[in-house]
Amino acid sequence: MDNKEYLTLFIEESQEHLQAVNTHLLELEKNNGSKDIISEIFRSAHTLKGMAATMGFEDLAHLTHHMENVLDQIRNDQLTVTPAVLDVVFESVDDLEYMINDISSGGSGKKDVQGAASKLEALLAGDKAAETASASNVSPEKHSVIPEYDQYEWAVIQESEEQGYHALCLNVTLDEQTMLKAARVFMVFGVVEKAGEVINCQPAMADLEAEAFENEFTVTLITKEEPENLQAQIAGISEVTDVHVHVVKKETVQTKHEEQSITEEKNQELSPPSNKAEMPQRQTEAVKTVRVNTDRLDKLMNLFEELVIDRGRLEQLSAELKHSELTDTVEHMSRISGDLQTIILTMRMMPVENVFNRFPRMVRSLSKELGKKIELDIVGADTELDRTIIDEIGDPLVHLLRNSLDHGIETPEVRKQAGKPETGTVTLRAYHSGNHVMIEMEDDGAGINKEKVIDIALSKGIIAAEDVEKKTDQDIYGLLFASGFSTAAEVTDISGRGVGLDVVRNTFESLGGIVSVDSEPGKGSIFSIQLPLTLSILDVMLVEAGEEKYAVPISSIVETAIITKDNIFHSHGQRVIDFRGRIIPLLSLHQVFAIPGSQEERSQHSIVVINKGGKIAALMVDHLVGKQDIVLKSLGPFLPDIASISGATILGDGNVALIVDVNTLIA
Amino acid sequence: MEPEQLEHTEEAVLTKVIVFQLNEEEFAIDVRRIQSIEKVKSITRIPGSAAAIVGVMNLRGIITPVIEVRTLFQIQGREMDEHTRILVLVREEYEAGLIVDGANDVMDIDLNRMEAPPESSGHRKNEYVDGVIMVDGRLITVLDLDKLITPLIK
């Protein structure tokens, strides 16, 4: 069978399941073996195993199977959760992750899992019975497959028994030559559903419909029908080669679940309402969402961008023609496309959780490596950002986090001496702020050593000795992000991978973000990253200089103003102005971009006051044209690094305007 | 085109080319490499770009760099007029426009009759010249576009 079309789905879902396993394992460590959590992990692992086996990734299925055995024992209280046990489980999760990543990048997903598998095996309690029983689930004997029911299903089976029904398990085998397996499945279900209520089918219904199974499947139903009748009815369906029906009873299964599971099931009995309430809810949620290929979303976005350009053109035309009906229609269309824009943009939004969720694991293993006690506190994981941004910020955030763990948080001894709790806390916070999303990483560590930063910066020639005095504390801390700052001496395994924080800054800035850092000695540091909500549609101020038009992103504009000649002063040969009591540099767009034709001499000038991480400057232009929504376009491979230009856009009149990269204008 | 291939003259290999002028000279480019021929529209200057890139233009919603071939050939520039055209090249990795003095001829040329470019044609660099060919008393220089364009991609 051609698995290709399921592959993407498989990768996505297995990544989700692995993430769930990761998250729950961490919770498990905190809550010391809560049953609910183990069940969740078990469920994820089980699904993963099923999917991997279906897709033919044997190593993956094999390792998951071993992991499942360990989880099963934990679930049945045969194995206690200790950090050592979790380490082994985490290790195999890492292997699983490796394999899925390999598959996702086009590999075969093969890996020698024997090492990890035997480690898991070693964890298993000497209880061979459980081992063999679980094993028999995987390589089942024909005709006697009893699927694994979850606790909810067991509760249903038991309840129905009390009400005079019985649970029947049907193993149906289709002819190997069957062309339309899904159709046969449909017919079997037609019979089964008439007879009673289906509570479980394996593989899952979706897989059956998609024909993602070999030629056997198992259905469990609650019915009053006699097993023999049902068997005869199903055997009558063409291309069904074999049907085996048997009654599922609690006793038949207790051979594989040890005594503990009885108590467990009894517990379940006491709390079926909560389980039942959970089930329908999950189903409705499933109906509400649709998986859409991101390519399609990108296509939609591209088409919409074209529309935005045309909208600009129409608005311009209607303004020129002054035809009232046309104006009304264009205004209405603008409003509608504005709403459409919001919807499309929100469709591309993803919670930052997608990036954050791998951090708890990282903090756990790194703090062990570093011999530190560190707690990671995540706030606002549901804050949403454009998918394109989400895709990019993972690595730089990892870098920052490693930096905080390595250099920020002190060892427990040092913390104790400083009168702080032994466990350090790193808080990762995300929240909306206007048109931006802020991500903050705060630690309660030692803070940044200002003198050391100055020493390094001086020795590397990043700043001149005479400038040190003039720098504010923030300026000094900001030097951490200067290129060439990272020193070999402090490259450790954790935070140093040969790249400095300047790479982090560059990545964020290329996304239109701004990075800043503040610190208080002995109290800790905070790294703040301001990111735009979306990348492709920008709110800009169009300005004119000479014959040329440029777009300045509104997000970096403090305000626009008009200054007279008298407001311009000179300091160190540089033009400055007094802006609300602050002396700020005055740049001329004519000079920055060497615009042909000399700037007119006049008594008044329009300025745009721009801001980059708290530093401001004024940009002198000839005219302010107005505010506009524009679509950001790349300049392509011929023009990759044009100084102070971040991209281009097509204006309403069809001309191309360049977008000013404010970050590079302010040194 | 390798020299040894030039010697195979038995069979005519016809290739459709677009012929365009730069000053008084005629050049040819394989027609399969040209997406369209455009009249000059508004070109936006890119401050600080390489000298040969005059700017970018909006080509049906795609921002396309416009290249002044004369600068690459180091031949005298000329003001744009109503004959000036932009040849739009499309490759998977880029789109680009070439400014030429008019492109109005499509012809079939026999690549086997092409001769190696003259060894020393003065100051001009000719690594992007495939060869020259005489067609009806006109000397046409056949260009290798990849060698011409690729060095401009950084």
Tab-separated table of C-alpha atoms in Angstrom, chain A residues 149-476:
chain	number	residue	atom	x	y	z
A	149	TYR	CA	-9.487	-1.674	26.229
A	150	ASP	CA	-9.039	1.505	28.091
A	151	GLN	CA	-10.549	2.067	31.474
A	152	TYR	CA	-13.576	3.749	30.074
A	153	GLU	CA	-14.310	0.851	27.802
A	154	TRP	CA	-13.896	-1.563	30.657
A	155	ALA	CA	-16.368	0.411	32.658
A	156	VAL	CA	-18.856	0.198	29.808
A	157	ILE	CA	-18.314	-3.544	29.387
A	158	GLN	CA	-18.864	-4.141	33.030
A	159	GLU	CA	-21.927	-1.975	33.239
A	160	SER	CA	-23.518	-3.672	30.267
A	161	GLU	CA	-22.893	-7.051	31.796
A	162	GLU	CA	-24.812	-5.953	34.831
A	163	GLN	CA	-27.694	-4.956	32.593
A	164	GLY	CA	-27.875	-8.303	30.857
A	165	TYR	CA	-25.869	-7.444	27.729
A	166	HIS	CA	-22.599	-8.995	26.795
A	167	ALA	CA	-19.526	-7.728	25.111
A	168	LEU	CA	-18.499	-9.572	21.974
A	169	CYS	CA	-15.145	-9.315	20.360
A	170	LEU	CA	-15.037	-10.035	16.637
A	171	ASN	CA	-11.833	-10.843	14.803
A	172	VAL	CA	-12.600	-10.381	11.146
A	173	THR	CA	-10.191	-11.450	8.435
A	174	LEU	CA	-10.688	-10.253	4.901
A	175	ASP	CA	-9.486	-11.975	1.809
A	176	GLU	CA	-5.977	-10.902	0.879
A	177	GLN	CA	-7.133	-10.081	-2.630
A	178	THR	CA	-9.848	-7.716	-1.429
A	179	MET	CA	-9.769	-4.568	-3.490
A	180	LEU	CA	-12.195	-2.385	-1.620
A	181	LYS	CA	-11.362	-3.166	1.957
A	182	ALA	CA	-13.137	-0.082	3.226
A	183	ALA	CA	-16.352	-1.242	1.585
A	184	ARG	CA	-16.131	-4.643	3.308
A	185	VAL	CA	-15.438	-2.924	6.600
A	186	PHE	CA	-18.506	-0.822	5.988
A	187	MET	CA	-20.625	-3.922	5.413
A	188	VAL	CA	-19.310	-5.602	8.537
A	189	PHE	CA	-20.100	-2.521	10.520
A	190	GLY	CA	-23.551	-2.452	8.972
A	191	VAL	CA	-24.266	-5.846	10.510
A	192	VAL	CA	-22.517	-5.095	13.759
A	193	GLU	CA	-24.183	-1.779	14.325
A	194	LYS	CA	-27.584	-3.309	13.790
A	195	ALA	CA	-26.804	-5.878	16.436
A	196	GLY	CA	-25.545	-3.547	19.103
A	197	GLU	CA	-23.257	-0.741	20.026
A	198	VAL	CA	-19.638	-0.700	18.925
A	199	ILE	CA	-17.355	0.373	21.725
A	200	ASN	CA	-13.975	-0.317	20.258
A	201	CYS	CA	-12.425	-1.156	16.964
A	202	GLN	CA	-8.815	-1.750	16.164
A	203	PRO	CA	-7.299	-0.340	14.048
A	204	ALA	CA	-9.169	2.894	14.668
A	205	MET	CA	-12.201	3.649	12.518
A	206	ALA	CA	-10.374	6.313	10.572
A	207	ASP	CA	-7.640	3.856	9.640
A	208	LEU	CA	-10.203	1.276	8.620
A	209	GLU	CA	-11.956	3.774	6.388
A	210	ALA	CA	-8.640	4.782	4.929
A	211	GLU	CA	-7.766	1.124	4.410
A	212	ALA	CA	-4.724	1.614	6.600
A	213	PHE	CA	-4.714	-1.970	7.842
A	214	GLU	CA	-3.551	-5.312	6.544
A	215	ASN	CA	-6.545	-7.588	6.296
A	216	GLU	CA	-7.590	-8.139	9.852
A	217	PHE	CA	-9.493	-6.004	12.232
A	218	THR	CA	-11.179	-6.344	15.554
A	219	VAL	CA	-14.511	-4.931	16.630
A	220	THR	CA	-15.923	-5.010	20.114
A	221	LEU	CA	-19.579	-4.426	20.641
A	222	ILE	CA	-22.167	-4.533	23.379
A	223	THR	CA	-25.120	-6.581	22.314
A	224	LYS	CA	-27.805	-9.073	23.265
A	225	GLU	CA	-27.260	-11.009	20.046
A	226	GLU	CA	-25.935	-14.549	20.303
A	227	PRO	CA	-22.298	-14.887	19.226
A	228	GLU	CA	-23.136	-17.684	16.778
A	229	ASN	CA	-25.784	-15.604	14.999
A	230	LEU	CA	-23.464	-12.717	14.569
A	231	GLN	CA	-20.690	-14.920	13.348
A	232	ALA	CA	-22.961	-16.441	10.717
A	233	GLN	CA	-24.165	-13.052	9.547
A	234	ILE	CA	-20.688	-11.659	9.131
A	235	ALA	CA	-19.292	-14.796	7.574
A	236	GLY	CA	-21.994	-14.323	4.938
A	237	ILE	CA	-20.428	-11.097	3.715
A	238	SER	CA	-18.357	-11.715	0.638
A	239	GLU	CA	-14.584	-11.579	0.855
A	240	VAL	CA	-14.698	-12.149	4.619
A	241	THR	CA	-12.581	-15.260	4.951
A	242	ASP	CA	-12.771	-15.747	8.650
A	243	VAL	CA	-14.716	-14.467	11.625
A	244	HIS	CA	-14.020	-15.357	15.155
A	245	VAL	CA	-16.402	-14.216	17.845
A	246	HIS	CA	-15.839	-14.527	21.515
A	247	VAL	CA	-17.366	-13.056	24.604
A	248	VAL	CA	-15.255	-10.529	26.425
A	249	LYS	CA	-15.456	-11.008	30.126
A	250	LYS	CA	-13.493	-9.366	32.801
A	251	GLU	CA	-12.061	-12.718	33.859
A	252	THR	CA	-10.726	-13.501	30.404
A	253	VAL	CA	-8.615	-10.451	30.557
A	254	GLN	CA	-7.510	-10.662	34.098
A	255	THR	CA	-4.938	-13.160	33.059
A	256	LYS	CA	-2.980	-10.387	31.556
A	257	HIS	CA	-3.784	-7.575	33.903
A	258	GLU	CA	-2.462	-8.412	37.308
A	259	GLU	CA	-4.447	-8.100	40.453
A	260	GLN	CA	-3.705	-4.454	40.680
A	261	SER	CA	-5.783	-3.817	37.654
A	262	ILE	CA	-8.832	-5.095	39.434
A	263	THR	CA	-8.524	-2.470	42.047
A	264	GLU	CA	-7.833	-0.039	39.310
A	265	GLU	CA	-10.963	-0.989	37.506
A	266	LYS	CA	-12.893	-0.807	40.701
A	267	ASN	CA	-11.638	2.693	41.105
A	268	GLN	CA	-12.819	3.336	37.624
A	269	GLU	CA	-16.232	2.039	38.516
A	270	LEU	CA	-16.502	4.597	41.216
A	271	SER	CA	-15.820	7.405	38.849
A	272	PRO	CA	-17.422	6.627	35.526
A	273	PRO	CA	-19.361	9.910	35.315
A	274	SER	CA	-16.218	11.935	34.989
A	275	ASN	CA	-14.966	9.659	32.265
A	276	LYS	CA	-18.211	9.776	30.408
A	277	ALA	CA	-18.342	13.500	30.575
A	278	GLU	CA	-14.898	13.618	29.079
A	279	MET	CA	-15.646	11.441	26.089
A	280	PRO	CA	-18.424	13.356	24.314
A	281	GLN	CA	-16.532	16.581	24.871
A	282	ARG	CA	-13.501	15.205	23.123
A	283	GLN	CA	-15.640	14.150	20.207
A	284	THR	CA	-17.215	17.533	19.696
A	285	GLU	CA	-13.804	19.142	19.767
A	286	ALA	CA	-12.640	16.832	17.059
A	287	VAL	CA	-15.425	17.953	14.771
A	288	LYS	CA	-14.659	21.604	15.314
A	289	THR	CA	-11.190	21.582	13.877
A	290	VAL	CA	-9.969	20.700	10.445
A	291	ARG	CA	-6.382	19.987	9.587
A	292	VAL	CA	-5.291	22.200	6.725
A	293	ASN	CA	-2.052	21.781	4.913
A	294	THR	CA	0.149	24.787	5.585
A	295	ASP	CA	0.907	25.062	1.879
A	296	ARG	CA	-2.715	25.848	1.298
A	297	LEU	CA	-2.666	28.486	3.976
A	298	ASP	CA	0.393	30.023	2.365
A	299	LYS	CA	-1.348	29.992	-0.988
A	300	LEU	CA	-4.382	31.636	0.523
A	301	MET	CA	-2.137	34.253	2.071
A	302	ASN	CA	-0.408	34.900	-1.264
A	303	LEU	CA	-3.702	35.333	-3.051
A	304	PHE	CA	-4.896	37.609	-0.344
A	305	GLU	CA	-1.745	39.682	-0.632
A	306	GLU	CA	-2.546	40.241	-4.291
A	307	LEU	CA	-5.966	41.371	-3.201
A	308	VAL	CA	-4.480	43.843	-0.724
A	309	ILE	CA	-2.430	45.367	-3.525
A	310	ASP	CA	-5.503	45.693	-5.720
A	311	ARG	CA	-7.405	47.146	-2.833
A	312	GLY	CA	-4.774	49.861	-2.543
A	313	ARG	CA	-5.054	50.498	-6.253
A	314	LEU	CA	-8.856	50.737	-6.089
A	315	GLU	CA	-8.747	53.064	-3.131
A	316	GLN	CA	-6.402	55.318	-5.008
A	317	LEU	CA	-8.575	55.266	-8.129
A	318	SER	CA	-11.742	56.007	-6.255
A	319	ALA	CA	-10.039	58.886	-4.466
A	320	GLU	CA	-9.028	60.305	-7.830
A	321	LEU	CA	-12.379	59.773	-9.561
A	322	LYS	CA	-14.539	61.020	-6.677
A	323	HIS	CA	-17.505	59.001	-7.893
A	324	SER	CA	-19.730	58.563	-4.878
A	325	GLU	CA	-21.084	55.101	-5.679
A	326	LEU	CA	-17.656	53.847	-6.559
A	327	THR	CA	-16.290	55.316	-3.344
A	328	ASP	CA	-19.009	53.599	-1.315
A	329	THR	CA	-18.367	50.266	-2.952
A	330	VAL	CA	-14.626	50.535	-2.550
A	331	GLU	CA	-15.017	51.498	1.087
A	332	HIS	CA	-17.276	48.552	1.689
A	333	MET	CA	-14.851	46.252	-0.053
A	334	SER	CA	-11.994	47.632	1.999
A	335	ARG	CA	-13.868	46.928	5.196
A	336	ILE	CA	-14.682	43.386	4.124
A	337	SER	CA	-11.163	42.663	3.025
A	338	GLY	CA	-9.986	44.100	6.331
A	339	ASP	CA	-12.104	41.525	8.157
A	340	LEU	CA	-10.876	38.860	5.782
A	341	GLN	CA	-7.331	39.896	6.556
A	342	THR	CA	-7.917	39.424	10.267
A	343	ILE	CA	-9.385	35.984	9.696
A	344	ILE	CA	-6.607	34.824	7.416
A	345	LEU	CA	-3.967	36.141	9.755
A	346	THR	CA	-5.528	34.436	12.748
A	347	MET	CA	-5.731	31.210	10.776
A	348	ARG	CA	-1.989	31.322	10.445
A	349	MET	CA	-1.577	31.888	14.144
A	350	MET	CA	-0.219	29.204	16.392
A	351	PRO	CA	0.222	29.268	20.146
A	352	VAL	CA	3.847	29.745	21.234
A	353	GLU	CA	3.291	26.556	23.158
A	354	ASN	CA	4.505	24.828	20.021
A	355	VAL	CA	7.937	26.254	20.709
A	356	PHE	CA	7.808	26.318	24.482
A	357	ASN	CA	6.733	22.741	24.998
A	358	ARG	CA	10.157	21.324	24.297
A	359	PHE	CA	11.786	23.499	26.941
A	360	PRO	CA	10.732	21.700	30.134
A	361	ARG	CA	12.541	18.593	28.930
A	362	MET	CA	15.581	20.614	28.027
A	363	VAL	CA	15.684	22.344	31.401
A	364	ARG	CA	15.339	19.026	33.170
A	365	SER	CA	18.255	17.400	31.432
A	366	LEU	CA	20.458	20.486	31.374
A	367	SER	CA	20.034	21.204	35.052
A	368	LYS	CA	21.109	17.638	35.774
A	369	GLU	CA	24.122	18.074	33.548
A	370	LEU	CA	25.046	21.356	35.188
A	371	GLY	CA	24.393	20.134	38.714
A	372	LYS	CA	21.912	22.913	39.294
A	373	LYS	CA	18.380	22.950	40.539
A	374	ILE	CA	16.229	24.853	38.126
A	375	GLU	CA	12.538	25.214	37.735
A	376	LEU	CA	11.040	26.448	34.491
A	377	ASP	CA	7.895	28.463	34.798
A	378	ILE	CA	5.958	29.012	31.588
A	379	VAL	CA	3.383	31.777	31.447
A	380	GLY	CA	1.120	32.587	28.525
A	381	ALA	CA	1.884	29.543	26.385
A	382	ASP	CA	-1.414	30.096	24.595
A	383	THR	CA	-0.250	33.440	23.190
A	384	GLU	CA	-0.478	33.219	19.428
A	385	LEU	CA	2.021	34.179	16.753
A	386	ASP	CA	2.241	33.827	13.006
A	387	ARG	CA	3.367	30.378	11.942
A	388	THR	CA	6.341	31.730	10.029
A	389	ILE	CA	7.610	33.412	13.168
A	390	ILE	CA	6.950	30.355	15.311
A	391	ASP	CA	9.067	28.316	12.907
A	392	GLU	CA	12.003	30.662	13.324
A	393	ILE	CA	12.128	31.530	17.005
A	394	GLY	CA	12.731	28.023	18.363
A	395	ASP	CA	16.491	27.913	17.945
A	396	PRO	CA	17.304	31.409	19.197
A	397	LEU	CA	15.074	30.853	22.224
A	398	VAL	CA	16.839	27.580	22.946
A	399	HIS	CA	20.079	29.499	22.801
A	400	LEU	CA	18.870	32.157	25.198
A	401	LEU	CA	17.481	29.554	27.556
A	402	ARG	CA	20.734	27.609	27.564
A	403	ASN	CA	22.490	30.860	28.255
A	404	SER	CA	20.239	31.584	31.237
A	405	LEU	CA	20.665	28.096	32.649
A	406	ASP	CA	24.391	28.076	32.167
A	407	HIS	CA	25.437	31.619	33.017
A	408	GLY	CA	22.392	32.987	34.818
A	409	ILE	CA	21.381	30.511	37.474
A	410	GLU	CA	24.023	29.759	40.101
A	411	THR	CA	24.824	26.389	41.623
A	412	PRO	CA	22.753	25.432	44.683
A	413	GLU	CA	25.712	26.097	47.038
A	414	VAL	CA	26.257	29.594	45.729
A	415	ARG	CA	22.549	30.319	45.893
A	416	LYS	CA	22.387	29.093	49.471
A	417	GLN	CA	25.243	31.358	50.463
A	418	ALA	CA	23.519	34.285	48.802
A	419	GLY	CA	20.430	33.560	50.881
A	420	LYS	CA	18.371	32.513	47.905
A	421	PRO	CA	16.343	29.318	47.556
A	422	GLU	CA	18.489	26.491	46.203
A	423	THR	CA	16.208	26.027	43.249
A	424	GLY	CA	16.574	28.734	40.671
A	425	THR	CA	13.621	29.793	38.607
A	426	VAL	CA	13.546	30.694	34.943
A	427	THR	CA	10.289	32.254	33.882
A	428	LEU	CA	9.361	32.156	30.232
A	429	ARG	CA	6.577	34.584	29.576
A	430	ALA	CA	4.642	35.415	26.422
A	431	TYR	CA	1.958	38.044	26.082
A	432	HIS	CA	0.331	40.373	23.595
A	433	SER	CA	1.142	44.007	23.648
A	434	GLY	CA	-0.538	46.046	20.976
A	435	ASN	CA	0.568	44.867	17.571
A	436	HIS	CA	3.363	42.822	19.101
A	437	VAL	CA	3.998	39.745	21.045
A	438	MET	CA	6.468	39.982	23.873
A	439	ILE	CA	8.500	37.012	24.944
A	440	GLU	CA	10.430	37.440	28.152
A	441	MET	CA	12.923	35.113	29.732
A	442	GLU	CA	13.578	36.028	33.316
A	443	ASP	CA	15.899	34.257	35.718
A	444	ASP	CA	16.534	34.846	39.384
A	445	GLY	CA	20.218	34.127	38.997
A	446	ALA	CA	23.338	36.146	39.578
A	447	GLY	CA	22.587	38.841	37.053
A	448	ILE	CA	25.012	40.098	34.458
A	449	ASN	CA	28.448	41.062	35.654
A	450	LYS	CA	28.787	44.535	34.226
A	451	GLU	CA	32.531	44.831	34.790
A	452	LYS	CA	33.210	41.522	33.128
A	453	VAL	CA	31.141	42.536	30.117
A	454	ILE	CA	33.069	45.809	29.853
A	455	ASP	CA	36.399	43.978	30.151
A	456	ILE	CA	35.529	41.567	27.392
A	457	ALA	CA	34.083	44.274	25.174
A	458	LEU	CA	37.230	46.357	25.624
A	459	SER	CA	39.593	43.489	24.976
A	460	LYS	CA	37.683	42.536	21.855
A	461	GLY	CA	37.632	46.101	20.672
A	462	ILE	CA	33.855	46.186	20.582
A	463	ILE	CA	33.794	49.496	22.413
A	464	ALA	CA	36.412	52.164	22.952
A	465	ALA	CA	37.618	52.869	26.483
A	466	GLU	CA	36.480	56.481	26.350
A	467	ASP	CA	32.932	55.413	25.456
A	468	VAL	CA	32.475	53.244	28.505
A	469	GLU	CA	31.587	56.177	30.728
A	470	LYS	CA	28.818	57.329	28.441
A	471	LYS	CA	27.090	53.969	28.282
A	472	THR	CA	24.023	53.249	30.373
A	473	ASP	CA	23.737	49.914	32.152
A	474	GLN	CA	21.349	48.708	29.455
A	475	ASP	CA	23.859	49.657	26.769
A	476	ILE	CA	26.503	47.580	28.538
